[in-house]
Short mmCIF file of C-alpha atoms in Angstrom, two decimals:
data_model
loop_
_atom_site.label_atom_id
_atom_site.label_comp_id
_atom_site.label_asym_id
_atom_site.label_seq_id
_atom_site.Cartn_x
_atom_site.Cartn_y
_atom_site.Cartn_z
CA UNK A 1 36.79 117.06 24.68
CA UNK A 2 33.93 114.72 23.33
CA UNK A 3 30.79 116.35 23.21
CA UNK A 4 28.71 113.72 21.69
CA UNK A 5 29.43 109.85 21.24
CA UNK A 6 29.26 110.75 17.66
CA UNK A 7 32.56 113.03 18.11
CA UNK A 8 34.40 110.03 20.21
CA UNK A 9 33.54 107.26 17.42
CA UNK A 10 35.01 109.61 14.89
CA UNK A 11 38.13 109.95 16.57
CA UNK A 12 38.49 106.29 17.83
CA UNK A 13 37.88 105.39 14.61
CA UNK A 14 40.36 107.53 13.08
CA UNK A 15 42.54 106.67 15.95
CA UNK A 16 42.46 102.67 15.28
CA UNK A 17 42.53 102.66 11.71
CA UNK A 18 46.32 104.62 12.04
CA UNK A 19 46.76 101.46 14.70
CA UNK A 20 45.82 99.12 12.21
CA UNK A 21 48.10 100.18 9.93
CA UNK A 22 50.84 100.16 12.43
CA UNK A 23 49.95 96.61 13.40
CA UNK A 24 49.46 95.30 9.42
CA UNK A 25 52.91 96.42 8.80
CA UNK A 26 54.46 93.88 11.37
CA UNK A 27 56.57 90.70 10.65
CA UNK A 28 56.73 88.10 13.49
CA UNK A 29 60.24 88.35 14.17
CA UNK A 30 59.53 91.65 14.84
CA UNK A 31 57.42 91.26 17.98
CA UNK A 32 60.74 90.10 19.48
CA UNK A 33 62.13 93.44 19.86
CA UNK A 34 62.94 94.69 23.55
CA UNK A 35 63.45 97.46 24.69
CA UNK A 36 66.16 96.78 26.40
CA UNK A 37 67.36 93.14 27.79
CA UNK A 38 65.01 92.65 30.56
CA UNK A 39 62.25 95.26 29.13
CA UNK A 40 58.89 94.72 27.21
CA UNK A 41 58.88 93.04 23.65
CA UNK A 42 57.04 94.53 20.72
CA UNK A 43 54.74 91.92 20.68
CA UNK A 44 53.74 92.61 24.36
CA UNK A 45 53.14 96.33 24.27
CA UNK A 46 50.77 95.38 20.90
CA UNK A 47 49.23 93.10 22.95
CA UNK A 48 49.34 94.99 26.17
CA UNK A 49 47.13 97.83 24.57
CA UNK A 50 44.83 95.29 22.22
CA UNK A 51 44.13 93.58 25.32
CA UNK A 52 43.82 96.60 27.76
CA UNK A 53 40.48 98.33 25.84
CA UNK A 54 37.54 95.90 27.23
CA UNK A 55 39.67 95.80 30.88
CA UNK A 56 39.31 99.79 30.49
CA UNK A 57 36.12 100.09 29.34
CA UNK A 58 34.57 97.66 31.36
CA UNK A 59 35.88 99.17 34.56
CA UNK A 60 33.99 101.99 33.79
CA UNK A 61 30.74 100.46 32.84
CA UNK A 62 30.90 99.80 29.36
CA UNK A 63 30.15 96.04 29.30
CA UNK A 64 32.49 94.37 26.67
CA UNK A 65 33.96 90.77 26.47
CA UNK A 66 37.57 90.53 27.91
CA UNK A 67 39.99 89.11 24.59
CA UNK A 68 40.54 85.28 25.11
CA UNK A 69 44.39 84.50 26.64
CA UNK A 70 45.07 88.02 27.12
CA UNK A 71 47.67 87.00 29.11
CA UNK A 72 49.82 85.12 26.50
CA UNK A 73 51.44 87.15 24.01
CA UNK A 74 50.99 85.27 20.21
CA UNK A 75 54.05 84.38 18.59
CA UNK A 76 51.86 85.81 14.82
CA UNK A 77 51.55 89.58 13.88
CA UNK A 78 48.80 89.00 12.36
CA UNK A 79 47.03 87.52 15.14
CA UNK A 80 47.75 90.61 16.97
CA UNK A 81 46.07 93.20 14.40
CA UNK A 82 43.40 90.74 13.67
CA UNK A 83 42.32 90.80 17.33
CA UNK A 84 43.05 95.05 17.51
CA UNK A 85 40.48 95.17 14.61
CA UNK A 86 37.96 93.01 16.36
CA UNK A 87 38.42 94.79 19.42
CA UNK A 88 38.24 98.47 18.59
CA UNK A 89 35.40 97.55 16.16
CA UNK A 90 33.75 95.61 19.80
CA UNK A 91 34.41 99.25 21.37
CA UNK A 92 32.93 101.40 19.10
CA UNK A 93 29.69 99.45 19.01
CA UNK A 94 29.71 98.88 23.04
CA UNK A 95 30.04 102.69 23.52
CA UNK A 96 27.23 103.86 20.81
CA UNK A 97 24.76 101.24 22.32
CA UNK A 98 25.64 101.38 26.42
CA UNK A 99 26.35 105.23 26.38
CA UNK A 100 24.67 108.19 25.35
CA UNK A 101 25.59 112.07 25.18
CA UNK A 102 24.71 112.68 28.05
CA UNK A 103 26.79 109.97 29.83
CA UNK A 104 29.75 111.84 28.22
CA UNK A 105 28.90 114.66 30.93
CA UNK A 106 28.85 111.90 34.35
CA UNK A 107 31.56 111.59 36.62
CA UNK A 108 33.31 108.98 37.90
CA UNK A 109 36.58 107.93 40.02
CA UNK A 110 39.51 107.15 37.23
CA UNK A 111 43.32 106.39 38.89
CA UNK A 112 42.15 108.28 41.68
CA UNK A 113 40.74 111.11 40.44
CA UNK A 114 37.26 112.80 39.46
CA UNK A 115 37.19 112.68 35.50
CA UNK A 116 33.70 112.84 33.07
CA UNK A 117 33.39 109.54 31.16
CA UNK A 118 34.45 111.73 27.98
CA UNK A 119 37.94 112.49 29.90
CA UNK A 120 37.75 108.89 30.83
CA UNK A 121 37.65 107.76 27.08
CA UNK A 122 40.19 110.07 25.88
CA UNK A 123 42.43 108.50 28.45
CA UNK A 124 41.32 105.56 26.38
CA UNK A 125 42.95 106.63 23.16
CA UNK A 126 45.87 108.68 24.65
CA UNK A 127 47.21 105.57 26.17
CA UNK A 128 47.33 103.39 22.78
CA UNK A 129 48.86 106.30 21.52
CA UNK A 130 51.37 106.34 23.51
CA UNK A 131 52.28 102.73 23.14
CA UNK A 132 51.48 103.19 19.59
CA UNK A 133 54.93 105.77 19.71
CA UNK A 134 56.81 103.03 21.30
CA UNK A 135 56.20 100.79 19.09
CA UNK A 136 57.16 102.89 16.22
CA UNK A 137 60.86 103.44 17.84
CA UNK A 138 60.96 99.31 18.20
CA UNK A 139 59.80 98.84 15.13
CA UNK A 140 61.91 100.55 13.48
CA UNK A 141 64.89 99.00 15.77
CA UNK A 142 63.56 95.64 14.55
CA UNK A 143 64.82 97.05 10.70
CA UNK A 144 61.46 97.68 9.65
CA UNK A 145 60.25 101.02 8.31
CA UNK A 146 57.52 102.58 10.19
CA UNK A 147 53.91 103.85 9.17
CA UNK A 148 53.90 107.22 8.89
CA UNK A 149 51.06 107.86 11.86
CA UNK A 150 51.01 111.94 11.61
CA UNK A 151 53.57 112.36 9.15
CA UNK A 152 55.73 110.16 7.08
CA UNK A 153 58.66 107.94 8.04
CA UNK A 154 62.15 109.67 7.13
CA UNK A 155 62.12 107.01 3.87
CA UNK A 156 59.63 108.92 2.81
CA UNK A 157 60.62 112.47 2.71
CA UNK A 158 62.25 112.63 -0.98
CA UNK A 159 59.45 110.88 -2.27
CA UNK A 160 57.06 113.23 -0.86
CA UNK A 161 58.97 116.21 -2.20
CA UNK A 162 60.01 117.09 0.99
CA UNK A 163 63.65 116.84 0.75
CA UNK A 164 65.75 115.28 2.91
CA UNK A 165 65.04 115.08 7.03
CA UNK A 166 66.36 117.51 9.52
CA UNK A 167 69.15 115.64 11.42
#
């Protein structure tokens, strides 16, 4: 759990940059890829959690301009990671100037529970993450090679010396 903002920046930092290379790795075609027929696109999870972090944060108190059109999905990758970079840069600086340690430490109602605003914030990160890992599975459906977010991408095993991935 975050102690001070200082610990949360590092990790939201750390957090978005493995986002960001995610995102930078994208073609548009890709952002076509469903889940299944009638299920989310690529491009619309991206965008879901790019356009999801001032919504969060400003519904508990950190004051943060919404992302323009958030409700159309763009047809570019790059407009996608461009506006991720903006955004978690946005969120970094919101939370170091609006919140201090101690506002780590306060409580507040989150999905209908009581959580501390540091709980509240690593709800923040756990749920790109866990777009971020759906993503990787479309992505590489779309015939593109994932980034390597904790470890590398079976391609590059052998390269690494590791020898070849477990089946």
């Amino acid at each position: 759990m975050y102690v001070t903002i200082s610990d949360f920046i590092k990790e939201w930092n750390k957090e978005a940059a493995l986002s960001q290379k995610v995102l930078d790795g994208l073609t548009d075609d890709s952002l076509k890829q469903q889940v299944y027929p009638e299920g989310r696109t690529l491009g619309r999870i991206l965008w879901h959690f790019t356009t999801n972090v001032p919504n969060y944060l400003n519904k508990f108190g950190v004051k943060m301009d919404k992302v323009e059109n958030a409700e159309n999905v763009p047809t570019t990758a790059k407009e996608i990671a461009e506006t991720f970079k903006k955004v978690s840069a946005q969120a970094a600086e919101a939370i170091k100037q609006q919140w201090t340690d101690d506002s780590l430490k306060q409580i507040q109602i989150a999905f209908g529970k009581e959580e501390t605003n540091a709980s509240i914030l690593m709800g923040l990160i756990k749920h790109i993450v866990h777009h971020r890992g759906q993503a990787t599975i479309l992505i590489r459906q779309a015939g593109l090679k994932p980034f390597g977010v904790y470890g590398p991408p079976k391609e590059d095993w052998i390269p690494l010396g590791m020898g070849n991935p477990p089946l």
